[in-house]
Short mmCIF file of C-alpha atoms and ligand atoms in Angstrom, two decimals:
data_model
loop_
_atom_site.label_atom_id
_atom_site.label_comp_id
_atom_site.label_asym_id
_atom_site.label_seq_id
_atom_site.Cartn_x
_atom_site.Cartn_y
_atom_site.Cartn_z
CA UNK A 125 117.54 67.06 150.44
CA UNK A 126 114.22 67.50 152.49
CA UNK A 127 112.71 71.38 151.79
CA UNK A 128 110.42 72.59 154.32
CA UNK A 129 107.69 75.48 153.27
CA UNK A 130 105.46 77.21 155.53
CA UNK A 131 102.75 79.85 155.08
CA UNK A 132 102.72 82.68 157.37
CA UNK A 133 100.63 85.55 158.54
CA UNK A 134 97.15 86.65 156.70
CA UNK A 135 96.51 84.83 153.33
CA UNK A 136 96.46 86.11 150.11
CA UNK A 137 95.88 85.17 146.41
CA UNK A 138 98.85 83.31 145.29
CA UNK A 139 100.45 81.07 148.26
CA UNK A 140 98.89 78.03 146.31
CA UNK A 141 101.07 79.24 143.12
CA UNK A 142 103.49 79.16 145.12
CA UNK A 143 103.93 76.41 147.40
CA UNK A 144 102.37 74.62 143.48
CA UNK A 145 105.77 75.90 142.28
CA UNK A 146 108.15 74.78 145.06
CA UNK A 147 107.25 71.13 144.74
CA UNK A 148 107.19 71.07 141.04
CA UNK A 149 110.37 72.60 140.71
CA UNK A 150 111.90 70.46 143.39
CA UNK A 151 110.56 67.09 142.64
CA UNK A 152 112.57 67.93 138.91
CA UNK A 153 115.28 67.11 141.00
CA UNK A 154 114.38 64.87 143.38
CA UNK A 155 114.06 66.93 146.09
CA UNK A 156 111.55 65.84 149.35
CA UNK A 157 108.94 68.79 150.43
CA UNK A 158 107.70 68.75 153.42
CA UNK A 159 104.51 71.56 153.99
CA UNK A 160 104.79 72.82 157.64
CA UNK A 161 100.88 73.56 158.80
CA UNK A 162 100.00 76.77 159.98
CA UNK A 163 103.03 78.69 159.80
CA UNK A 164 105.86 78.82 162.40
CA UNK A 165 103.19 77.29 165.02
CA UNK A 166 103.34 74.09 162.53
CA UNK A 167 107.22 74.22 163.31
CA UNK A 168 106.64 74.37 167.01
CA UNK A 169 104.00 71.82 167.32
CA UNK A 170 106.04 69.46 164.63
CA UNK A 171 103.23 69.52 162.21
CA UNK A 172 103.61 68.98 158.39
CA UNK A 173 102.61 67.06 156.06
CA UNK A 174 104.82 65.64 152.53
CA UNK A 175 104.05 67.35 149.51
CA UNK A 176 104.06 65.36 146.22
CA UNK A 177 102.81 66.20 142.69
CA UNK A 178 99.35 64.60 144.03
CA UNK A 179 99.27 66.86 147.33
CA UNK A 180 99.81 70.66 144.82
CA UNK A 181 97.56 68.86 141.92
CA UNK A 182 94.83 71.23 141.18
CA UNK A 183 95.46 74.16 143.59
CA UNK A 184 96.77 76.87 141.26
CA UNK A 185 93.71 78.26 141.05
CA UNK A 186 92.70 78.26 144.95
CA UNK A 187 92.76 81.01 146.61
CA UNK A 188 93.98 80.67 149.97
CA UNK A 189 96.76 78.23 151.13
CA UNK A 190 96.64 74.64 151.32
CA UNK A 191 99.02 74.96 154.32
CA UNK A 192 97.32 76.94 156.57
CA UNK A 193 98.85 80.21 158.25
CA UNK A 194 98.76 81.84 161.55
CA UNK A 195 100.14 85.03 163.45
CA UNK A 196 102.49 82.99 165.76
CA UNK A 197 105.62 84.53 166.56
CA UNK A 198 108.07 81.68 168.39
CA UNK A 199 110.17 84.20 169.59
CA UNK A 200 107.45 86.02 171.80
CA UNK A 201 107.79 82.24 174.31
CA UNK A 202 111.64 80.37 174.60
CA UNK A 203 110.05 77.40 175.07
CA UNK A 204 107.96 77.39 171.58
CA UNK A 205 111.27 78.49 170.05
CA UNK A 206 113.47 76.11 171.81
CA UNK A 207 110.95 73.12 170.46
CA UNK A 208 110.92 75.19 166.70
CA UNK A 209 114.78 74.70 166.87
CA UNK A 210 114.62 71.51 167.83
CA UNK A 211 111.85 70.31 164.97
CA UNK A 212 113.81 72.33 162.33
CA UNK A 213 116.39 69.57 162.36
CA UNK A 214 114.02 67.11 160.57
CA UNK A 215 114.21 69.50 157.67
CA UNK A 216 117.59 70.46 155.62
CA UNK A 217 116.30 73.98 154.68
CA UNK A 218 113.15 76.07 155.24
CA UNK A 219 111.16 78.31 152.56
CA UNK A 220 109.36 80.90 154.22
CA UNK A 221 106.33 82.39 152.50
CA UNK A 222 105.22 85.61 154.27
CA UNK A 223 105.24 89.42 155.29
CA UNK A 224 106.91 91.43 157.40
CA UNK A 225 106.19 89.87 160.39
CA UNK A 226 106.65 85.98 159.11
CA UNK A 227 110.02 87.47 157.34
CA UNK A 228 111.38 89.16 160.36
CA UNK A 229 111.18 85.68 162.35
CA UNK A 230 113.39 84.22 159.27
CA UNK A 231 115.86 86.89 159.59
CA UNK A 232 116.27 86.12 162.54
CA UNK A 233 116.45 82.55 162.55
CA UNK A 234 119.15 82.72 159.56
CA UNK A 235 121.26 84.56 162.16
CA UNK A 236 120.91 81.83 164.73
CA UNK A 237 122.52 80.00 161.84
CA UNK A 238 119.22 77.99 160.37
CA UNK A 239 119.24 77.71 156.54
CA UNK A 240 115.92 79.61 155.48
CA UNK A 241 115.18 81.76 152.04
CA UNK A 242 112.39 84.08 152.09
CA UNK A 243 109.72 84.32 149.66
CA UNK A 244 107.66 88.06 150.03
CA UNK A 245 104.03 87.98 150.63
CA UNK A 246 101.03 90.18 151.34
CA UNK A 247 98.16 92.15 150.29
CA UNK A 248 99.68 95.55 151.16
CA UNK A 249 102.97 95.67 148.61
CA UNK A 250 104.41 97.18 151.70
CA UNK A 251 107.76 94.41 151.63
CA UNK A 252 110.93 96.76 150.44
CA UNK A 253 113.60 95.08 148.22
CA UNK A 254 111.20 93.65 145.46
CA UNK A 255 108.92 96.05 143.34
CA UNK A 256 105.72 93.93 143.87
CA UNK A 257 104.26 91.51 146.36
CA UNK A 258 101.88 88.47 145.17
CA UNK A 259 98.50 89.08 146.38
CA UNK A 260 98.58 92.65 145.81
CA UNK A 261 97.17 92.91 142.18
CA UNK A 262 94.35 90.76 142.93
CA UNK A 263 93.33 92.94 145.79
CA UNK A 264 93.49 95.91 143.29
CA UNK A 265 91.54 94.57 141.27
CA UNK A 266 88.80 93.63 143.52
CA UNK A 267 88.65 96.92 144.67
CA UNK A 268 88.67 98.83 141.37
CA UNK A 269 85.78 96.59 140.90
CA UNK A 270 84.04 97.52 143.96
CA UNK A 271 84.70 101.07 143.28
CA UNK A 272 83.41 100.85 139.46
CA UNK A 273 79.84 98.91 140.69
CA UNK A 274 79.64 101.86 143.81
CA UNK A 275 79.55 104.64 140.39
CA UNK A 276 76.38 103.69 139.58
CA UNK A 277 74.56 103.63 142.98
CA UNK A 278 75.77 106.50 144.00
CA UNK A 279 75.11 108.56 140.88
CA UNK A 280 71.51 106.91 141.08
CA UNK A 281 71.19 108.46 144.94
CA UNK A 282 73.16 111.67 144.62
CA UNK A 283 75.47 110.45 147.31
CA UNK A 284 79.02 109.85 148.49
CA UNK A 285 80.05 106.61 149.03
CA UNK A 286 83.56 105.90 150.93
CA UNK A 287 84.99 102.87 150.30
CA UNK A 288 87.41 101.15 153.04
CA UNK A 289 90.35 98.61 151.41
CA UNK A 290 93.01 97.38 153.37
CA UNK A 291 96.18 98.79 153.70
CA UNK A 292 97.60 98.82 157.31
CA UNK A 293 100.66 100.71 157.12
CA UNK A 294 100.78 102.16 153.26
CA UNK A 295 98.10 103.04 150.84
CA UNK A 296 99.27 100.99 147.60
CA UNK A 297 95.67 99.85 147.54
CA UNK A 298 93.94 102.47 148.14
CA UNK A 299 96.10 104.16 145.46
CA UNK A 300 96.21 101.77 142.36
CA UNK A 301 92.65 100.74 142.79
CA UNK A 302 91.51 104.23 143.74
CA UNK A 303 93.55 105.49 140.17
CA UNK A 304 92.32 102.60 138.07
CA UNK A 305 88.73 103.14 139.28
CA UNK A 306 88.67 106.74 139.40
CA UNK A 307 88.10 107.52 142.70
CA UNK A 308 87.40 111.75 143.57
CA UNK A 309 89.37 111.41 146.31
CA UNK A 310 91.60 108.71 147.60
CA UNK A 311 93.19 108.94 151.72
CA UNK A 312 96.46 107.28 152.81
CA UNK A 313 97.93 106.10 156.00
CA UNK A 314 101.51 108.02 154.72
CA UNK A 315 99.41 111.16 154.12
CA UNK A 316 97.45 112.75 157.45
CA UNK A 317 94.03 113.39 156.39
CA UNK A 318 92.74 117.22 156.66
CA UNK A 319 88.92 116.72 156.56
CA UNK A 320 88.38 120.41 155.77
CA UNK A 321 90.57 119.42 152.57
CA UNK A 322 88.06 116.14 152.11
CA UNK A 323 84.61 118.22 152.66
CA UNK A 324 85.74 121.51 150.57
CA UNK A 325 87.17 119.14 147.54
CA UNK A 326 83.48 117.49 147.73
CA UNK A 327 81.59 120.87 147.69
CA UNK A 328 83.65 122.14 144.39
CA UNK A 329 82.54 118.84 142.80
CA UNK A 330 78.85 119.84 143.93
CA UNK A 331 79.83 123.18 142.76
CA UNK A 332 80.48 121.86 139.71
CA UNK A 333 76.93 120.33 139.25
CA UNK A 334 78.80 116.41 140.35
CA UNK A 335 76.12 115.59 142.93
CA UNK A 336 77.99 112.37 144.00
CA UNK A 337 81.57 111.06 144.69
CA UNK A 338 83.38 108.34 145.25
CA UNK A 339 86.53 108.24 148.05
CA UNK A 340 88.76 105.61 148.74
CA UNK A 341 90.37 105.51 152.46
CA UNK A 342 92.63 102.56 153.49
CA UNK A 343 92.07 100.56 156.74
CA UNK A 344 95.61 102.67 157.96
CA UNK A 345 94.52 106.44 157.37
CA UNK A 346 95.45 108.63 160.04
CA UNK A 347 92.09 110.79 161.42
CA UNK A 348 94.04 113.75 163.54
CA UNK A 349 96.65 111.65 163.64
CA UNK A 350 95.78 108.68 164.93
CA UNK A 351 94.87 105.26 163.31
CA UNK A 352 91.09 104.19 163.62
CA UNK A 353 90.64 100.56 165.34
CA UNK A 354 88.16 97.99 165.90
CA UNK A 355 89.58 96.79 169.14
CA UNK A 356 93.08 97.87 171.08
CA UNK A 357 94.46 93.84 171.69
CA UNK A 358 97.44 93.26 170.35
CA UNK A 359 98.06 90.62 168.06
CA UNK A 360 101.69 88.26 168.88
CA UNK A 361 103.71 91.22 166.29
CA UNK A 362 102.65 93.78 168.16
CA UNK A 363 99.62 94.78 165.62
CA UNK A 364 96.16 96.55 166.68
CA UNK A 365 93.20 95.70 164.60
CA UNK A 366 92.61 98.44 162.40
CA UNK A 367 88.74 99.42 161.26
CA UNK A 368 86.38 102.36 161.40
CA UNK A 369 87.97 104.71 159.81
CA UNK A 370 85.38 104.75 156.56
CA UNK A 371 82.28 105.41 158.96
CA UNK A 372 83.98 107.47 160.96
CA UNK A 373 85.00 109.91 157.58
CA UNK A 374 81.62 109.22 156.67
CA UNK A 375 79.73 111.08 159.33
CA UNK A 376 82.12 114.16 159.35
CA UNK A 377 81.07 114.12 155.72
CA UNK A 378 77.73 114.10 155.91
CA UNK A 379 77.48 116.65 158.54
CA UNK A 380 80.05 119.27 156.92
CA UNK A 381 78.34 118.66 153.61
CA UNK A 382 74.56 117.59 154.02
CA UNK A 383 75.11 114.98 151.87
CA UNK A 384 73.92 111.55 152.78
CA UNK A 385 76.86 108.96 152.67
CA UNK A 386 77.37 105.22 152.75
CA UNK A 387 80.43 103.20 153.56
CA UNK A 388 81.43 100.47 152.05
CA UNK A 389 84.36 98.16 154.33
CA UNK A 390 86.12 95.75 151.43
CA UNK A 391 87.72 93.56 154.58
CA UNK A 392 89.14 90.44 153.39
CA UNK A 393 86.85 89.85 150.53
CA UNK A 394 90.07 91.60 149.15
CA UNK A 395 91.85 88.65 150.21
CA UNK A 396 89.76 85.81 149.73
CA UNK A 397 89.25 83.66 146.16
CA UNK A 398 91.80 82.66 143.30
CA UNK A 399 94.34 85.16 142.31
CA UNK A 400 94.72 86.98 138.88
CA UNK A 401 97.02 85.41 136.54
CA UNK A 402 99.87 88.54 137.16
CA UNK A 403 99.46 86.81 141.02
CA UNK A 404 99.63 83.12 139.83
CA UNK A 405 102.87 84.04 137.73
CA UNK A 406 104.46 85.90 140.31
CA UNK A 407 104.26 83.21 142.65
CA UNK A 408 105.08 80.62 140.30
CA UNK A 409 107.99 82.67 139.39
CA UNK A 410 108.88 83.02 143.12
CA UNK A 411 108.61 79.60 143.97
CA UNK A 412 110.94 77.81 141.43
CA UNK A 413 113.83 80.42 142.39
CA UNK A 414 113.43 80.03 146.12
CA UNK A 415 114.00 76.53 145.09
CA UNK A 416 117.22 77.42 143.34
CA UNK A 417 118.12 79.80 146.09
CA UNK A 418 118.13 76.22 148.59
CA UNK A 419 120.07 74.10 145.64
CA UNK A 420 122.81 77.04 145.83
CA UNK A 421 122.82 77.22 149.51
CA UNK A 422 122.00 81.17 149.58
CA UNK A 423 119.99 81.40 152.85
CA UNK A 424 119.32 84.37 154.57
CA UNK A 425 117.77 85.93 151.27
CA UNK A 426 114.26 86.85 149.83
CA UNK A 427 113.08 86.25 146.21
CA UNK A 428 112.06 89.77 144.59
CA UNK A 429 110.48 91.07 141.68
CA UNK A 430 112.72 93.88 140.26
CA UNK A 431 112.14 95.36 136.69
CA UNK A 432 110.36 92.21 135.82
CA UNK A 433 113.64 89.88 136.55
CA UNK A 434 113.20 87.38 139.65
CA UNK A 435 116.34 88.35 141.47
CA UNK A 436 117.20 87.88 145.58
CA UNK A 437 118.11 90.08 148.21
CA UNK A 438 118.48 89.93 151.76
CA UNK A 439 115.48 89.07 154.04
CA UNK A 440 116.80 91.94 156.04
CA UNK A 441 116.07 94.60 153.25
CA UNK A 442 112.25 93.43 153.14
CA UNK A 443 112.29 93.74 157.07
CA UNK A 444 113.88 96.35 157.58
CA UNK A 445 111.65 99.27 156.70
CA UNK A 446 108.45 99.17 154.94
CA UNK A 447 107.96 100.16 151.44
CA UNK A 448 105.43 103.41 151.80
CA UNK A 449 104.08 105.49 149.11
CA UNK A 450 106.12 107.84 147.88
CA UNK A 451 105.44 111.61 147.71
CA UNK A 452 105.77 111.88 144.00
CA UNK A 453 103.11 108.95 142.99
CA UNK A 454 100.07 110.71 145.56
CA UNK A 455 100.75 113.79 143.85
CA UNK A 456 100.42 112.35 140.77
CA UNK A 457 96.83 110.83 141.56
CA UNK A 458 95.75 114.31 143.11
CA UNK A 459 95.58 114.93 139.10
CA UNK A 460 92.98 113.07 138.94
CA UNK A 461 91.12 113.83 142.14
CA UNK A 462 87.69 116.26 142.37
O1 F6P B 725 98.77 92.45 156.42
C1 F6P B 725 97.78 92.18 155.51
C2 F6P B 725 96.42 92.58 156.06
O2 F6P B 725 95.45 92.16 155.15
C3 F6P B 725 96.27 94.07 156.40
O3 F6P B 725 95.95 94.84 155.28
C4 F6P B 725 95.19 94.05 157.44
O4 F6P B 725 95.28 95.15 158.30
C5 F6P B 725 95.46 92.78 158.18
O5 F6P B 725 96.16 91.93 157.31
C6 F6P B 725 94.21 92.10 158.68
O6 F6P B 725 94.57 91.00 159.43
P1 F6P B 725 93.60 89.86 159.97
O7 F6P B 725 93.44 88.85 158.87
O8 F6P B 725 94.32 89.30 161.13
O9 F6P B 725 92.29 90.49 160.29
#
């Protein structure tokens, strides 16, 4: 049997774990890997390369992915999916290690009747079906970092500091390492932001003799209802390029409060560098049971995390709506806020 794997969409902490795990678990049995370059444009342009125990030696703890990845979608141009079809034939079955968009494109290639598993990945812990993502907690945790070092500085000046983390469509960032760093305020794309609410929650800390304060705004946070970008291009998903929203907070701040404030934008620092060891198990976990997923022939689903056991579920569920924030879990963090 000859197991493809490809890498899709933005890195994160973790695909090396994973892809580590694939071949390790396969080669138990035998099994060929071939690594597919650059996600699905490495199945268009018939690009791979085999993976042996040499080829994942020493990669679990490299960030990144030794594969490559890209934002190609094959099914924006029939003639890159008509030669993806036609290069999927060299392979029996297909491990896909991605997001939404890099999931959807599975979906719908299992449909067509191509044998693929899904295994969820991305920074955001946005996929539904499986209770975490890979990738995520090392994000967190660069953040919460970020967020404890910005404490001192900004006690030091007697300023605010907003802090920008990714997050393009929910705030599980912004929220965990927001809570974990204790953040006075933390803005979510799920929750519209009323800056009247943001400068008057600032002045009672002032009030309160706090002469600084530290908010945490992801990339996604709607300012009067709109998202904040960097550019309006769309990328092959459909996707703008989200940015600005930090500065832009920032000067309504400082105006409404007199206060001077500093942004700091996390960007993909928060994706870069080797993953924490709850992201190196995770996709080690992952990877052996997509390979046992391909041994039993169940194609069309997703490895998932749920209440610790590494279960599957159909690609579909991860696709089919995002997992936001809940209503219940940013009240819960208000406690802290102020
Ligand atoms: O989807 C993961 C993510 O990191 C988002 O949080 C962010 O908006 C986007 O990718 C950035 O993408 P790119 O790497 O293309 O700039």
């Amino acid at each position: 049997m000859k197991i493809g794997i490809l890498t899709g969409g933005g890195d994160c902490p973790g695909l090396n774990p994973v892809i580590r795990a694939v071949v390790r678990t396969a080669l138990l049995n035998h099994e060929e890997v071939v690594g597919i370059r650059n996600g699905w444009k490495g199945l268009v342009e018939n690009e791979t390369l085999p993976l042996d125990a040499k080829a994942v030696s020493g990669i679990l703890h490299r960030g990144g992915t030794i594969l490559g990845t890209s934002r190609t979608n094959p099914y924006k141009e029939p003639a890159a999916l008509e030669k993806l079809k036609k290069n999927f034939k060299n392979i029996d079955s297909l491990i896909a290690v991605g997001g939404e968009d890099t999931l959807g494109v599975a979906a719908k290639l299992f449909k067509e009747g191509f044998k693929v598993v899904g295994v969820p990945k991305t920074i955001d812990n946005d996929l539904s079906g499986t209770d975490f993502t890979f990738g995520f907690d090392t994000a967190v945790n660069i953040a919460m970092d970020a967020v404890d070092r910005l404490h001192s500085t900004a006690e030091s000046h007697r300023r605010i500091m907003v802090v920008e983390v990714m997050g393009r469509h929910a705030g599980w960032i912004a929220l965990h390492s927001g809570i974990a760093g204790g953040a006075d305020l933390i803005l979510i794309p799920e929750v519209p932001i009323k800056i009247d609410e943001v400068t008057e929650s600032i002045k009672k800390r002032i009030a309160r003799g706090k002469n600084f304060s530290i908010i945490v705004v992801a990339e996604g946070a709607k300012f009067d209802g709109n998202e904040v970008t960097l550019e309006k291009k769309l990328d092959a998903f459909g996707h703008v390029r989200l940015g600005g929203i930090g500065e832009l907070l920032a000067r309504r701040i400082e105006e409404a409060t007199g206060f001077e404030t500093r942004v700091t934008v996390l960007g993909h620092v928060q994706r870069g560098g080797s993953a924490t060891a709850f992201d190196r198990v995770l996709g080690s976990r992952f990877g052996q049971k997509a390979v046992e997923l391909v041994r039993k022939g169940q194609f069309g689903q997703m490895v998932a995390l749920k209440a610790n056991e590494i279960v599957s579920v159909p690609i579909e569920t991860a696709v089919g709506k995002l997992k936001t924030v809940d209503k219940a879990f940013y009240e819960m963090a208000r406690t802290f806020f102020g």
